[in-house]
Amino acid sequence: MQIFIDTANTEEIKKYYEMGFVDGVTTNPSLIAKENNKPFKKIIQEIVSIVNGPISVEATADKASEIVKQGIEYQKIHKNIVIKVVMNEEGLKAIKELNKKDIKTNCTLIFSANQALLAAKAGATYVSVFVGRLDDAGNEGIQVIKDTTQVFKNFGIKSKVISASIRNPIHVIESAKAGADVATIPFDVLDKMIKHPLTDKGIQKFLDDWKKVKK
Ligand code: G3P
């Protein structure tokens, strides 16, 4: 499973990209808005200069033709940019047009396997299933990942399934077990995945014992 980091914060991206496990980045308007009024294009330019992998940038227009225009504009910033497009009627039309132009898309705000299937049929490169928000609403997010990966497998659908809106390390491992192609993970969850109290305790014990060794 590929690991993307779900943030627009370049310090967070740098920290984990250096550790070798980050394959790409996903952003959205809410994550960009957290970056203290830093200009949008500057943020994206910085991210593409750090990470050599897919970087999702969300189109914010309503109409398909405008989404396509934004997509073309954002893609000019760097070849690795993937256009995030919302799952609705205009979004599906835009995905089809962007696909014709060989511009990669990430269909976002997906809450059912049916939505994922339609986005894939329209030509989405990635479909982002919002696991945490489904759980918050009393549904089982991971079940939608399982259903989507099963449907895509049954029909040899090439679109990649992103497990998004990840809230904890259990979401990550359950997404991997369910066959998600990608999990896009926030900084704090990656931190929790790295650390384990028994690892810290073990390191301390080795260091203490090493001090007792005659060198
Ligand atoms: O980037 C899309 C998704 O991961 C957002 O997650 O935490 O706002 O539900 P969240």
Short mmCIF file of C-alpha atoms and ligand atoms in Angstrom, two decimals:
data_model
loop_
_atom_site.label_atom_id
_atom_site.label_comp_id
_atom_site.label_asym_id
_atom_site.label_seq_id
_atom_site.Cartn_x
_atom_site.Cartn_y
_atom_site.Cartn_z
CA MET A 1 0.00 0.00 0.00
CA GLN A 2 1.28 3.44 -0.86
CA ILE A 3 1.37 6.10 1.85
CA PHE A 4 0.45 9.69 1.08
CA ILE A 5 0.60 12.45 3.67
CA ASP A 6 -2.65 14.39 4.05
CA THR A 7 -1.45 17.93 4.76
CA ALA A 8 -0.46 21.20 3.10
CA ASN A 9 2.16 21.94 5.75
CA THR A 10 5.60 21.79 4.14
CA GLU A 11 7.46 21.23 7.44
CA GLU A 12 5.31 18.16 8.15
CA ILE A 13 5.84 16.90 4.59
CA LYS A 14 9.65 17.42 4.76
CA LYS A 15 9.93 15.65 8.10
CA TYR A 16 8.34 12.42 6.90
CA TYR A 17 9.50 12.52 3.26
CA GLU A 18 13.08 12.36 4.53
CA MET A 19 12.22 9.10 6.32
CA GLY A 20 11.49 7.38 3.03
CA PHE A 21 7.94 6.15 3.46
CA VAL A 22 5.94 8.98 1.88
CA ASP A 23 4.92 8.28 -1.73
CA GLY A 24 2.75 11.36 -2.34
CA VAL A 25 0.70 14.20 -0.84
CA THR A 26 -2.99 15.08 -0.75
CA THR A 27 -4.27 18.57 0.02
CA ASN A 28 -7.74 20.09 0.11
CA PRO A 29 -9.08 23.65 0.59
CA SER A 30 -9.42 23.17 4.37
CA LEU A 31 -5.80 22.01 4.73
CA ILE A 32 -4.55 24.91 2.54
CA ALA A 33 -6.58 27.37 4.67
CA LYS A 34 -4.70 26.23 7.80
CA GLU A 35 -1.40 27.53 6.35
CA ASN A 36 -1.67 31.08 7.72
CA ASN A 37 -2.49 32.97 4.53
CA LYS A 38 0.53 31.59 2.66
CA PRO A 39 -0.31 32.02 -1.06
CA PHE A 40 -1.86 28.88 -2.52
CA LYS A 41 0.49 28.54 -5.51
CA LYS A 42 3.56 29.07 -3.32
CA ILE A 43 2.44 26.18 -1.08
CA ILE A 44 1.96 23.88 -4.06
CA GLN A 45 5.30 24.91 -5.62
CA GLU A 46 7.07 24.14 -2.35
CA ILE A 47 5.36 20.76 -2.03
CA VAL A 48 6.31 19.66 -5.56
CA SER A 49 9.91 20.72 -4.88
CA ILE A 50 10.02 18.44 -1.81
CA VAL A 51 8.14 15.33 -2.96
CA ASN A 52 8.71 13.39 -6.15
CA GLY A 53 5.30 11.74 -6.35
CA PRO A 54 1.62 12.49 -6.94
CA ILE A 55 0.43 15.72 -5.30
CA SER A 56 -3.36 16.15 -5.18
CA VAL A 57 -4.61 19.73 -5.53
CA GLU A 58 -8.34 20.39 -5.36
CA ALA A 59 -10.31 22.26 -8.01
CA THR A 60 -12.84 24.58 -6.37
CA ALA A 61 -15.07 25.60 -9.30
CA ASP A 62 -18.74 24.47 -9.58
CA LYS A 63 -19.14 23.96 -13.30
CA ALA A 64 -17.37 21.18 -15.21
CA SER A 65 -15.86 23.58 -17.75
CA GLU A 66 -14.40 25.72 -14.94
CA ILE A 67 -13.07 22.67 -13.07
CA VAL A 68 -11.33 21.60 -16.30
CA LYS A 69 -9.83 25.11 -16.70
CA GLN A 70 -8.53 25.04 -13.13
CA GLY A 71 -7.19 21.53 -13.70
CA ILE A 72 -5.24 22.61 -16.79
CA GLU A 73 -3.87 25.64 -14.89
CA TYR A 74 -2.78 23.61 -11.82
CA GLN A 75 -1.24 20.88 -13.94
CA LYS A 76 1.02 23.51 -15.54
CA ILE A 77 2.65 24.06 -12.12
CA HIS A 78 4.14 20.55 -12.23
CA LYS A 79 3.60 17.25 -14.05
CA ASN A 80 3.09 15.40 -10.73
CA ILE A 81 -0.03 17.36 -9.87
CA VAL A 82 -3.25 15.34 -9.70
CA ILE A 83 -6.51 17.31 -9.84
CA LYS A 84 -8.90 16.60 -7.00
CA VAL A 85 -12.47 16.81 -8.23
CA VAL A 86 -15.58 16.51 -6.06
CA MET A 87 -17.99 13.62 -6.59
CA ASN A 88 -21.07 15.14 -8.20
CA GLU A 89 -22.55 15.48 -11.69
CA GLU A 90 -20.30 18.39 -12.74
CA GLY A 91 -17.31 16.67 -11.18
CA LEU A 92 -17.90 13.49 -13.19
CA LYS A 93 -18.10 15.50 -16.43
CA ALA A 94 -14.86 17.27 -15.53
CA ILE A 95 -13.10 13.97 -14.73
CA LYS A 96 -14.06 12.65 -18.16
CA GLU A 97 -12.68 15.78 -19.90
CA LEU A 98 -9.49 15.89 -17.84
CA ASN A 99 -8.92 12.20 -18.54
CA LYS A 100 -9.18 12.91 -22.30
CA LYS A 101 -6.41 15.47 -21.84
CA ASP A 102 -4.28 12.92 -19.93
CA ILE A 103 -4.56 14.94 -16.74
CA LYS A 104 -4.74 12.71 -13.66
CA THR A 105 -7.67 13.12 -11.27
CA ASN A 106 -8.53 12.17 -7.70
CA CYS A 107 -12.30 12.02 -7.19
CA THR A 108 -12.93 13.21 -3.65
CA LEU A 109 -15.76 13.10 -1.07
CA ILE A 110 -16.69 9.51 -1.91
CA PHE A 111 -18.92 7.80 0.65
CA SER A 112 -20.15 4.70 -1.19
CA ALA A 113 -18.83 1.99 -3.51
CA ASN A 114 -21.42 3.11 -6.09
CA GLN A 115 -19.94 6.61 -6.17
CA ALA A 116 -16.46 5.07 -6.49
CA LEU A 117 -17.63 2.88 -9.39
CA LEU A 118 -19.07 5.87 -11.29
CA ALA A 119 -15.96 7.98 -10.71
CA ALA A 120 -13.80 5.13 -11.99
CA LYS A 121 -16.03 4.71 -15.07
CA ALA A 122 -15.71 8.46 -15.75
CA GLY A 123 -11.93 7.99 -15.79
CA ALA A 124 -10.70 8.97 -12.31
CA THR A 125 -7.10 7.96 -11.64
CA TYR A 126 -7.83 7.80 -7.90
CA VAL A 127 -11.04 7.58 -5.86
CA SER A 128 -10.88 8.91 -2.29
CA VAL A 129 -13.18 7.15 0.17
CA PHE A 130 -13.65 9.18 3.36
CA VAL A 131 -13.38 6.47 6.01
CA GLY A 132 -13.28 8.69 9.14
CA ARG A 133 -16.24 10.84 8.10
CA LEU A 134 -18.26 7.68 7.38
CA ASP A 135 -17.45 6.36 10.86
CA ASP A 136 -18.37 9.76 12.36
CA ALA A 137 -21.76 9.51 10.65
CA GLY A 138 -22.40 6.06 12.13
CA ASN A 139 -21.47 4.05 9.01
CA GLU A 140 -18.60 1.60 8.67
CA GLY A 141 -15.94 3.38 6.61
CA ILE A 142 -13.68 0.37 6.14
CA GLN A 143 -16.60 -1.61 4.69
CA VAL A 144 -16.81 0.93 1.84
CA ILE A 145 -13.09 0.39 1.18
CA LYS A 146 -13.65 -3.40 1.16
CA ASP A 147 -16.65 -3.10 -1.21
CA THR A 148 -14.80 -0.74 -3.56
CA THR A 149 -11.62 -2.83 -3.79
CA GLN A 150 -13.75 -5.94 -4.40
CA VAL A 151 -15.75 -4.28 -7.22
CA PHE A 152 -12.59 -2.87 -8.85
CA LYS A 153 -10.93 -6.31 -8.64
CA ASN A 154 -13.98 -8.09 -10.12
CA PHE A 155 -13.89 -5.95 -13.24
CA GLY A 156 -10.18 -5.17 -13.55
CA ILE A 157 -10.85 -1.46 -12.94
CA LYS A 158 -7.56 0.43 -12.98
CA SER A 159 -8.54 3.42 -10.76
CA LYS A 160 -6.67 3.38 -7.46
CA VAL A 161 -8.53 3.36 -4.16
CA ILE A 162 -7.35 5.95 -1.63
CA SER A 163 -8.40 5.44 1.97
CA ALA A 164 -8.86 9.06 3.12
CA SER A 165 -10.14 10.87 6.19
CA ILE A 166 -7.96 8.58 8.30
CA ARG A 167 -8.29 9.24 12.03
CA ASN A 168 -6.10 6.60 13.70
CA PRO A 169 -3.53 3.81 13.08
CA ILE A 170 -6.28 1.16 13.09
CA HIS A 171 -7.84 2.83 10.04
CA VAL A 172 -4.47 2.48 8.28
CA ILE A 173 -3.93 -1.21 8.95
CA GLU A 174 -7.58 -2.03 8.22
CA SER A 175 -7.28 -0.14 4.90
CA ALA A 176 -4.17 -2.14 4.02
CA LYS A 177 -5.94 -5.42 4.90
CA ALA A 178 -8.93 -4.35 2.80
CA GLY A 179 -6.65 -3.86 -0.22
CA ALA A 180 -6.65 -0.05 -0.52
CA ASP A 181 -3.96 1.05 -2.99
CA VAL A 182 -3.16 4.14 -0.94
CA ALA A 183 -3.83 5.50 2.54
CA THR A 184 -3.55 9.26 2.87
CA ILE A 185 -2.60 9.90 6.46
CA PRO A 186 -2.42 13.03 8.64
CA PHE A 187 0.81 13.95 10.44
CA ASP A 188 -0.38 12.99 13.95
CA VAL A 189 -1.49 9.51 12.83
CA LEU A 190 1.89 8.89 11.12
CA ASP A 191 3.55 9.89 14.39
CA LYS A 192 1.43 7.35 16.28
CA MET A 193 2.31 4.66 13.70
CA ILE A 194 6.05 5.20 14.20
CA LYS A 195 6.03 5.13 17.99
CA HIS A 196 5.44 2.27 20.41
CA PRO A 197 6.12 2.43 24.19
CA LEU A 198 7.85 -0.98 24.11
CA THR A 199 10.23 0.29 21.39
CA ASP A 200 11.17 3.32 23.55
CA LYS A 201 11.61 1.09 26.61
CA GLY A 202 13.70 -1.36 24.59
CA ILE A 203 15.98 1.38 23.22
CA GLN A 204 16.58 2.71 26.73
CA LYS A 205 17.45 -0.77 28.05
CA PHE A 206 19.94 -1.41 25.22
CA LEU A 207 21.59 1.98 25.82
CA ASP A 208 21.78 1.39 29.60
CA ASP A 209 23.28 -2.09 29.13
CA TRP A 210 25.76 -0.78 26.54
CA LYS A 211 27.14 1.62 29.16
CA LYS A 212 28.05 -1.42 31.30
CA VAL A 213 30.10 -3.03 28.51
CA LYS A 214 33.88 -2.75 28.72
CA LYS A 215 35.00 -0.99 25.50
O1 G3P B 1 -8.08 15.04 2.22
C1 G3P B 1 -9.29 14.40 2.35
C2 G3P B 1 -9.55 13.82 3.71
O2 G3P B 1 -8.48 13.00 4.09
C3 G3P B 1 -9.98 14.79 4.76
O3 G3P B 1 -10.08 14.20 6.02
O4 G3P B 1 -10.15 14.53 8.45
O5 G3P B 1 -11.14 16.28 6.96
O6 G3P B 1 -12.25 14.07 7.25
P1 G3P B 1 -10.95 14.81 7.22
#
